[in-house]
Amino acid sequence: MSFGNRFLFIEICAVRSHSYIASTTTILKKYDGAIPFAAWLKNYFREHKKFGSRDRKTVAHLCFCYYRLGNSFSGKAVEEKLLIGLFLCSSESNIMLQELKPEWNEVVEKNLTAKFQYIDAQQEWKHIFSFSNYLSDGINAEAFALSFLIQPDLFLRIRPQKKAIVLKKLSEANIDFYLVGDQCLRLLINTKIDEILRLDEEVVVQDLSSQKVLNALTTTGFQPVRIWDCCAASGGKSILAYDKWQKIQLTVSDVRESILINLRKRFEKVGIRNYSSFVADISKEDFKPPTSNFELVICDAPCSGSGTWGRTPEQLVFFKEEKIDYYASLQRKIAINASKSVKPNGYFLYITCSVFKKENEGVVSFIQNNSSLQLINATYYKGYKQKADTLFAALFKA
């Protein structure tokens, strides 16, 4: 490439980079946090046809880099904050930094501590996650905050007897993956896995931490017959229990019929056919449990989701502090009502994907003070150290 052509190429790249910054700024000003940002952005691109495939990918990445900063660098203009986000969230050289911040691009491969120091912002990590006062003592505040600057990985759980065919398909498709333990796969987040594997039949999309929540039970030789998943949602914990114990009598419930309809379709793919389901708001005072004869009640309670915000970083900006008390109150009601269905010597498993003390240790204390259940153990699965979600699980015995 001649000097003149190279200069023209650089100029075109710089113009394009400024255009991306301008488009991203416009989008960020329009979004109000009412629905998940990924869904909102998909609709936005559908309505604005001018964005090509590369444009959509670049703008979306810039948006998420911006939200990963949370409330740090609050005194900066949006345009400047976008570049800071791109710099801190990148681990290798990229064209936009090369054109707009070449000095940053030269050090982009350094670790986060060094990069914060390079831009003279050593204490800004404290403002990424604005709810540190509510964090559990078991969570490292700095490590948790910095984890938001790193995109989580995609995790799959291999279903029973499917390991050989799954690994063969991935290898034949030249897909990079890591086997974590015996049944868990780690892949890059943008891997188009549904084009290679049969979801729910061969693998289940399930975070690394979520795959571990039944470990406290499975290591004891516990063999339940009757299980109630009282806040079933998409059914991930039910499917996990089915795959671990197979011959179980499963009952699932949730607050909306639409959830159970979607769950029915998913169970068909999984192969779960003999189960019971019902719609119920377990938080209501007049809730009557279906039976008191379950060996295991799984209560994956509605929560803030703060342990999963690495996947939805817009929550760092739009989550309202008062929602913590709302969820904690809801969780206490659900937990007490659902726990009444555990038979003597059975187990109650309380789970959240939250890092807030009020939603976890606070609810555990409430259960201990308002029921006869005995706490066996309480654990944080600290995914923020492993590019995964952070979950809390407390196991009680009746």
Short mmCIF file of C-alpha atoms in Angstrom, two decimals:
data_model
loop_
_atom_site.label_atom_id
_atom_site.label_comp_id
_atom_site.label_asym_id
_atom_site.label_seq_id
_atom_site.Cartn_x
_atom_site.Cartn_y
_atom_site.Cartn_z
CA MET A 1 0.00 0.00 0.00
CA SER A 2 1.43 3.40 -1.02
CA PHE A 3 1.89 6.16 1.56
CA GLY A 4 -1.03 8.10 0.07
CA ASN A 5 -3.37 5.13 0.10
CA ARG A 6 -2.34 4.21 3.61
CA PHE A 7 -3.05 7.76 4.81
CA LEU A 8 -6.48 7.63 3.14
CA PHE A 9 -7.20 4.25 4.77
CA ILE A 10 -6.27 5.60 8.21
CA GLU A 11 -8.45 8.66 7.67
CA ILE A 12 -11.41 6.51 6.62
CA CYS A 13 -10.96 4.31 9.71
CA ALA A 14 -10.89 7.36 11.97
CA VAL A 15 -14.09 8.73 10.41
CA ARG A 16 -15.77 5.37 10.83
CA SER A 17 -14.65 5.14 14.47
CA HIS A 18 -16.09 8.58 15.20
CA SER A 19 -19.32 7.50 13.51
CA TYR A 20 -19.52 4.43 15.75
CA ILE A 21 -18.99 6.58 18.82
CA ALA A 22 -21.76 8.96 17.71
CA SER A 23 -24.22 6.12 16.97
CA THR A 24 -23.49 4.44 20.29
CA THR A 25 -23.97 7.69 22.18
CA THR A 26 -27.38 8.15 20.57
CA ILE A 27 -28.42 4.63 21.49
CA LEU A 28 -27.30 4.97 25.10
CA LYS A 29 -29.35 8.14 25.50
CA LYS A 30 -32.49 6.40 24.22
CA TYR A 31 -32.32 3.30 26.41
CA ASP A 32 -34.19 3.58 29.72
CA GLY A 33 -33.58 0.20 31.34
CA ALA A 34 -37.22 -0.94 31.14
CA ILE A 35 -36.35 -4.21 29.40
CA PRO A 36 -33.04 -6.12 29.10
CA PHE A 37 -30.63 -4.12 26.97
CA ALA A 38 -29.81 -7.02 24.62
CA ALA A 39 -33.51 -7.39 23.70
CA TRP A 40 -33.98 -3.62 23.40
CA LEU A 41 -30.93 -3.27 21.15
CA LYS A 42 -32.11 -6.08 18.90
CA ASN A 43 -35.40 -4.22 18.38
CA TYR A 44 -33.53 -0.96 17.80
CA PHE A 45 -31.40 -2.48 15.04
CA ARG A 46 -34.52 -4.03 13.49
CA GLU A 47 -36.07 -0.57 13.24
CA HIS A 48 -32.87 1.11 11.98
CA LYS A 49 -31.81 -0.78 8.88
CA LYS A 50 -28.76 1.37 8.22
CA PHE A 51 -26.64 -0.78 10.54
CA GLY A 52 -24.90 -3.62 8.75
CA SER A 53 -23.72 -6.80 10.46
CA ARG A 54 -20.28 -5.37 11.34
CA ASP A 55 -21.85 -2.10 12.49
CA ARG A 56 -24.26 -3.90 14.82
CA LYS A 57 -21.49 -5.97 16.33
CA THR A 58 -19.23 -2.95 16.88
CA VAL A 59 -21.91 -0.70 18.33
CA ALA A 60 -23.25 -3.44 20.60
CA HIS A 61 -19.74 -4.09 21.91
CA LEU A 62 -19.23 -0.39 22.64
CA CYS A 63 -22.55 -0.25 24.49
CA PHE A 64 -21.68 -3.18 26.70
CA CYS A 65 -18.19 -1.79 27.37
CA TYR A 66 -19.86 1.41 28.52
CA TYR A 67 -22.25 -0.38 30.87
CA ARG A 68 -19.46 -2.55 32.27
CA LEU A 69 -18.00 0.63 33.78
CA GLY A 70 -21.10 0.95 35.95
CA ASN A 71 -21.03 4.31 37.74
CA SER A 72 -17.29 4.81 37.50
CA PHE A 73 -15.86 7.76 35.56
CA SER A 74 -19.12 9.62 36.19
CA GLY A 75 -17.54 12.99 35.47
CA LYS A 76 -16.58 12.03 31.94
CA ALA A 77 -18.55 12.74 28.78
CA VAL A 78 -20.25 9.72 27.22
CA GLU A 79 -17.87 9.77 24.25
CA GLU A 80 -14.81 9.69 26.51
CA LYS A 81 -16.31 7.06 28.76
CA LEU A 82 -16.94 4.84 25.73
CA LEU A 83 -13.25 4.83 24.91
CA ILE A 84 -12.31 4.18 28.53
CA GLY A 85 -14.70 1.24 28.54
CA LEU A 86 -13.27 -0.09 25.30
CA PHE A 87 -9.75 0.23 26.67
CA LEU A 88 -10.43 -1.47 29.99
CA CYS A 89 -12.58 -4.24 28.50
CA SER A 90 -10.13 -5.07 25.69
CA SER A 91 -7.21 -7.45 26.02
CA GLU A 92 -5.75 -6.98 22.54
CA SER A 93 -5.16 -4.23 20.02
CA ASN A 94 -8.16 -2.95 18.07
CA ILE A 95 -8.63 -0.49 15.22
CA MET A 96 -10.79 1.99 17.10
CA LEU A 97 -8.29 2.48 19.90
CA GLN A 98 -5.49 2.61 17.36
CA GLU A 99 -7.19 5.48 15.54
CA LEU A 100 -8.61 7.44 18.48
CA LYS A 101 -6.34 6.55 21.42
CA PRO A 102 -3.13 5.05 19.99
CA GLU A 103 -1.22 5.52 23.25
CA TRP A 104 -3.83 3.39 25.05
CA ASN A 105 -3.76 0.80 22.32
CA GLU A 106 -0.04 0.34 22.96
CA VAL A 107 -0.73 -0.87 26.52
CA VAL A 108 -4.11 -2.52 26.02
CA GLU A 109 -2.72 -6.00 26.72
CA LYS A 110 -1.65 -5.08 30.27
CA ASN A 111 -3.65 -6.28 33.27
CA LEU A 112 -6.48 -4.21 34.70
CA THR A 113 -4.48 -2.87 37.64
CA ALA A 114 -1.82 -1.55 35.28
CA LYS A 115 -4.39 -0.04 32.92
CA PHE A 116 -6.21 1.79 35.70
CA GLN A 117 -2.84 3.13 36.81
CA TYR A 118 -1.92 4.14 33.27
CA ILE A 119 -5.00 6.38 32.98
CA ASP A 120 -4.46 7.65 36.55
CA ALA A 121 -7.73 6.16 37.83
CA GLN A 122 -6.56 3.68 40.45
CA GLN A 123 -9.62 4.11 42.70
CA GLU A 124 -12.34 4.16 40.02
CA TRP A 125 -12.96 0.42 40.38
CA LYS A 126 -14.80 1.25 43.61
CA HIS A 127 -17.55 2.96 41.62
CA ILE A 128 -18.19 0.18 39.09
CA PHE A 129 -20.48 -1.64 41.54
CA SER A 130 -22.39 0.97 43.52
CA PHE A 131 -23.93 -1.41 46.04
CA SER A 132 -20.87 -2.54 47.98
CA ASN A 133 -22.53 -1.64 51.29
CA TYR A 134 -24.96 -4.50 50.67
CA LEU A 135 -22.37 -7.09 49.64
CA SER A 136 -21.96 -10.28 51.60
CA ASP A 137 -18.80 -10.45 53.69
CA GLY A 138 -17.91 -13.55 51.67
CA ILE A 139 -17.49 -11.56 48.45
CA ASN A 140 -14.22 -9.79 47.61
CA ALA A 141 -15.44 -6.32 46.64
CA GLU A 142 -12.50 -5.41 44.39
CA ALA A 143 -12.32 -8.73 42.56
CA PHE A 144 -16.09 -8.71 42.08
CA ALA A 145 -16.10 -5.14 40.73
CA LEU A 146 -13.23 -5.77 38.33
CA SER A 147 -14.91 -8.92 37.02
CA PHE A 148 -17.52 -6.75 35.29
CA LEU A 149 -14.84 -5.57 32.88
CA ILE A 150 -14.38 -9.12 31.61
CA GLN A 151 -17.11 -10.76 29.55
CA PRO A 152 -18.27 -14.07 31.07
CA ASP A 153 -17.85 -17.31 29.15
CA LEU A 154 -20.52 -19.63 27.82
CA PHE A 155 -20.96 -22.81 29.85
CA LEU A 156 -22.70 -26.00 28.82
CA ARG A 157 -23.55 -29.06 30.86
CA ILE A 158 -23.25 -32.31 28.97
CA ARG A 159 -26.25 -34.55 29.54
CA PRO A 160 -25.85 -38.19 30.64
CA GLN A 161 -24.46 -40.56 28.00
CA LYS A 162 -23.91 -37.67 25.56
CA LYS A 163 -20.27 -36.80 26.25
CA ALA A 164 -18.68 -38.77 23.41
CA ILE A 165 -20.99 -37.41 20.69
CA VAL A 166 -20.77 -33.84 22.03
CA LEU A 167 -16.97 -33.79 22.07
CA LYS A 168 -16.88 -35.40 18.62
CA LYS A 169 -19.21 -32.76 17.14
CA LEU A 170 -17.24 -29.89 18.66
CA SER A 171 -13.93 -31.29 17.42
CA GLU A 172 -15.26 -31.85 13.91
CA ALA A 173 -16.56 -28.26 13.83
CA ASN A 174 -13.14 -26.95 14.98
CA ILE A 175 -14.72 -25.27 18.00
CA ASP A 176 -12.38 -24.25 20.80
CA PHE A 177 -13.59 -25.53 24.16
CA TYR A 178 -12.34 -26.51 27.58
CA LEU A 179 -13.67 -29.38 29.62
CA VAL A 180 -14.20 -28.29 33.23
CA GLY A 181 -14.46 -31.42 35.31
CA ASP A 182 -16.27 -34.30 33.69
CA GLN A 183 -19.49 -32.80 32.30
CA CYS A 184 -19.00 -29.03 31.98
CA LEU A 185 -17.84 -27.24 28.84
CA ARG A 186 -16.43 -23.71 28.69
CA LEU A 187 -16.66 -21.87 25.35
CA LEU A 188 -16.40 -18.31 24.07
CA ILE A 189 -19.63 -16.42 24.64
CA ASN A 190 -20.35 -15.84 20.94
CA THR A 191 -20.02 -19.50 19.92
CA LYS A 192 -23.01 -20.45 17.74
CA ILE A 193 -23.51 -23.65 19.63
CA ASP A 194 -27.08 -24.26 18.43
CA GLU A 195 -25.72 -24.83 14.93
CA ILE A 196 -23.56 -27.71 16.17
CA LEU A 197 -25.24 -29.34 19.15
CA ARG A 198 -28.82 -30.27 20.00
CA LEU A 199 -29.68 -27.98 22.89
CA ASP A 200 -31.46 -29.60 25.86
CA GLU A 201 -31.08 -33.02 24.25
CA GLU A 202 -27.28 -33.27 24.21
CA VAL A 203 -26.26 -30.25 26.28
CA VAL A 204 -27.94 -27.73 28.55
CA VAL A 205 -26.88 -24.09 28.59
CA GLN A 206 -26.14 -23.71 32.28
CA ASP A 207 -23.61 -21.53 34.05
CA LEU A 208 -20.66 -23.13 35.80
CA SER A 209 -21.89 -22.11 39.26
CA SER A 210 -25.44 -23.20 38.57
CA GLN A 211 -24.18 -26.67 37.72
CA LYS A 212 -22.77 -27.02 41.24
CA VAL A 213 -25.74 -26.14 43.43
CA LEU A 214 -26.80 -29.75 44.07
CA ASN A 215 -23.27 -30.84 45.01
CA ALA A 216 -23.91 -30.72 48.75
CA LEU A 217 -26.64 -33.33 48.27
CA THR A 218 -25.02 -35.59 45.73
CA THR A 219 -21.89 -36.10 47.83
CA THR A 220 -23.94 -37.58 50.71
CA GLY A 221 -25.45 -40.46 48.74
CA PHE A 222 -28.87 -38.80 49.03
CA GLN A 223 -31.42 -40.45 46.72
CA PRO A 224 -34.67 -38.43 46.65
CA VAL A 225 -37.88 -39.77 45.18
CA ARG A 226 -40.20 -36.76 45.37
CA ILE A 227 -38.78 -33.32 44.43
CA TRP A 228 -40.58 -30.00 44.18
CA ASP A 229 -38.94 -27.16 42.24
CA CYS A 230 -41.12 -24.38 43.62
CA CYS A 231 -39.84 -21.47 41.50
CA ALA A 232 -39.04 -23.46 38.39
CA ALA A 233 -38.67 -20.60 35.83
CA SER A 234 -36.87 -22.07 32.79
CA GLY A 235 -36.36 -25.40 34.56
CA GLY A 236 -32.57 -25.50 34.77
CA LYS A 237 -32.47 -26.86 38.34
CA SER A 238 -35.21 -29.40 37.60
CA ILE A 239 -33.30 -30.75 34.61
CA LEU A 240 -30.12 -30.87 36.69
CA ALA A 241 -31.93 -32.89 39.37
CA TYR A 242 -33.44 -35.22 36.76
CA ASP A 243 -30.04 -35.87 35.19
CA LYS A 244 -28.46 -36.58 38.58
CA TRP A 245 -31.11 -38.86 40.03
CA GLN A 246 -33.19 -40.00 37.01
CA LYS A 247 -35.94 -41.92 38.81
CA ILE A 248 -37.65 -39.06 40.58
CA GLN A 249 -41.23 -37.87 40.92
CA LEU A 250 -40.87 -34.24 39.90
CA THR A 251 -43.27 -31.41 40.70
CA VAL A 252 -42.72 -27.91 39.31
CA SER A 253 -44.52 -24.65 39.94
CA ASP A 254 -44.24 -20.98 39.13
CA VAL A 255 -46.28 -17.83 39.41
CA ARG A 256 -47.37 -17.64 35.74
CA GLU A 257 -48.99 -20.19 33.44
CA SER A 258 -46.90 -18.95 30.50
CA ILE A 259 -43.73 -20.03 32.30
CA LEU A 260 -45.07 -23.55 32.76
CA ILE A 261 -46.15 -23.72 29.10
CA ASN A 262 -42.60 -22.89 28.00
CA LEU A 263 -41.27 -25.35 30.55
CA ARG A 264 -43.48 -28.10 29.15
CA LYS A 265 -41.95 -27.61 25.70
CA ARG A 266 -38.45 -27.69 27.13
CA PHE A 267 -39.15 -30.81 29.17
CA GLU A 268 -40.32 -32.56 26.02
CA LYS A 269 -36.91 -31.96 24.42
CA VAL A 270 -35.12 -33.04 27.57
CA GLY A 271 -37.15 -36.22 27.90
CA ILE A 272 -38.96 -35.37 31.15
CA ARG A 273 -42.52 -36.62 30.66
CA ASN A 274 -43.84 -37.84 34.00
CA TYR A 275 -44.10 -34.79 36.20
CA SER A 276 -46.71 -32.59 37.89
CA SER A 277 -47.06 -28.83 37.60
CA PHE A 278 -49.21 -26.09 39.04
CA VAL A 279 -49.44 -22.30 39.05
CA ALA A 280 -49.06 -20.62 42.45
CA ASP A 281 -47.82 -17.48 44.14
CA ILE A 282 -45.99 -19.07 47.04
CA SER A 283 -45.39 -15.70 48.69
CA LYS A 284 -49.10 -15.32 49.55
CA GLU A 285 -50.16 -15.81 53.16
CA ASP A 286 -53.02 -18.10 52.15
CA PHE A 287 -50.80 -20.39 50.05
CA LYS A 288 -51.46 -24.03 50.81
CA PRO A 289 -48.62 -26.43 49.97
CA PRO A 290 -49.53 -29.34 47.68
CA THR A 291 -48.18 -31.87 50.19
CA SER A 292 -45.70 -32.16 53.02
CA ASN A 293 -44.11 -35.25 51.58
CA PHE A 294 -41.14 -34.07 49.48
CA GLU A 295 -37.66 -35.40 50.19
CA LEU A 296 -36.28 -32.29 48.51
CA VAL A 297 -37.71 -28.83 47.88
CA ILE A 298 -35.62 -26.64 45.58
CA CYS A 299 -36.27 -22.93 46.09
CA ASP A 300 -34.38 -20.99 43.41
CA ALA A 301 -35.91 -17.76 44.63
CA PRO A 302 -36.62 -14.60 42.60
CA CYS A 303 -33.77 -12.20 43.35
CA SER A 304 -31.83 -9.14 42.24
CA GLY A 305 -29.68 -11.31 39.97
CA SER A 306 -26.64 -9.28 41.05
CA GLY A 307 -24.39 -12.32 40.73
CA THR A 308 -25.21 -12.48 37.01
CA TRP A 309 -24.85 -8.81 36.09
CA GLY A 310 -21.67 -9.59 34.20
CA ARG A 311 -24.07 -10.84 31.51
CA THR A 312 -26.47 -7.89 31.88
CA PRO A 313 -24.14 -5.04 32.89
CA GLU A 314 -26.78 -2.38 32.27
CA GLN A 315 -28.09 -3.37 35.71
CA LEU A 316 -25.02 -1.69 37.21
CA VAL A 317 -26.59 1.58 36.08
CA PHE A 318 -30.34 0.95 36.22
CA PHE A 319 -30.84 -1.27 39.28
CA LYS A 320 -32.60 0.52 42.13
CA GLU A 321 -31.29 0.09 45.66
CA GLU A 322 -34.77 -0.30 47.15
CA LYS A 323 -35.28 -3.50 45.13
CA ILE A 324 -32.93 -5.32 47.51
CA ASP A 325 -35.42 -5.01 50.38
CA TYR A 326 -38.26 -5.91 48.01
CA TYR A 327 -36.60 -9.16 46.99
CA ALA A 328 -35.50 -10.04 50.52
CA SER A 329 -39.07 -9.68 51.76
CA LEU A 330 -40.40 -11.79 48.89
CA GLN A 331 -37.76 -14.46 49.49
CA ARG A 332 -38.58 -14.78 53.17
CA LYS A 333 -42.25 -15.40 52.41
CA ILE A 334 -41.55 -17.92 49.66
CA ALA A 335 -38.93 -19.79 51.67
CA ILE A 336 -41.09 -20.23 54.76
CA ASN A 337 -44.14 -21.33 52.78
CA ALA A 338 -42.23 -23.71 50.51
CA SER A 339 -40.25 -25.26 53.36
CA LYS A 340 -43.47 -26.56 54.95
CA SER A 341 -43.62 -29.20 52.22
CA VAL A 342 -40.39 -30.93 53.28
CA LYS A 343 -40.96 -34.30 54.95
CA PRO A 344 -39.09 -35.22 58.16
CA ASN A 345 -35.39 -35.81 57.41
CA GLY A 346 -35.88 -34.25 53.98
CA TYR A 347 -33.99 -31.26 52.61
CA PHE A 348 -34.76 -27.68 51.68
CA LEU A 349 -32.33 -26.01 49.25
CA TYR A 350 -32.46 -22.21 49.08
CA ILE A 351 -30.69 -20.67 46.06
CA THR A 352 -30.17 -17.16 44.69
CA CYS A 353 -27.95 -15.66 42.02
CA SER A 354 -27.35 -12.67 44.29
CA VAL A 355 -24.31 -11.34 46.16
CA PHE A 356 -26.35 -9.27 48.61
CA LYS A 357 -26.30 -10.22 52.28
CA LYS A 358 -29.98 -9.37 52.79
CA GLU A 359 -31.02 -11.82 50.08
CA ASN A 360 -28.73 -14.61 51.29
CA GLU A 361 -27.45 -14.69 54.87
CA GLY A 362 -30.38 -12.50 55.93
CA VAL A 363 -32.94 -14.95 54.56
CA VAL A 364 -31.02 -17.90 56.02
CA SER A 365 -31.27 -16.30 59.47
CA PHE A 366 -34.97 -15.69 58.96
CA ILE A 367 -35.54 -19.34 58.04
CA GLN A 368 -33.62 -20.48 61.11
CA ASN A 369 -35.64 -18.20 63.39
CA ASN A 370 -39.03 -19.00 61.89
CA SER A 371 -38.94 -22.73 61.16
CA SER A 372 -37.63 -25.96 62.60
CA LEU A 373 -35.19 -26.45 59.71
CA GLN A 374 -31.55 -27.00 60.59
CA LEU A 375 -28.86 -25.34 58.45
CA ILE A 376 -26.42 -27.91 57.03
CA ASN A 377 -24.22 -25.54 55.03
CA ALA A 378 -24.26 -22.26 53.13
CA THR A 379 -21.97 -21.65 50.16
CA TYR A 380 -21.09 -18.94 47.67
CA TYR A 381 -20.11 -20.27 44.26
CA LYS A 382 -17.77 -17.43 43.32
CA GLY A 383 -18.00 -17.29 39.57
CA TYR A 384 -16.45 -13.82 39.43
CA LYS A 385 -13.09 -15.55 39.69
CA GLN A 386 -13.86 -17.86 36.77
CA LYS A 387 -15.68 -15.71 34.15
CA ALA A 388 -18.93 -17.20 35.42
CA ASP A 389 -21.92 -16.19 37.55
CA THR A 390 -21.88 -16.02 41.35
CA LEU A 391 -24.56 -18.01 43.18
CA PHE A 392 -25.51 -18.65 46.79
CA ALA A 393 -26.94 -21.91 48.10
CA ALA A 394 -28.03 -22.88 51.62
CA LEU A 395 -29.02 -26.44 52.46
CA PHE A 396 -31.37 -27.17 55.35
CA LYS A 397 -32.59 -30.43 56.84
CA ALA A 398 -36.06 -30.95 58.30
#
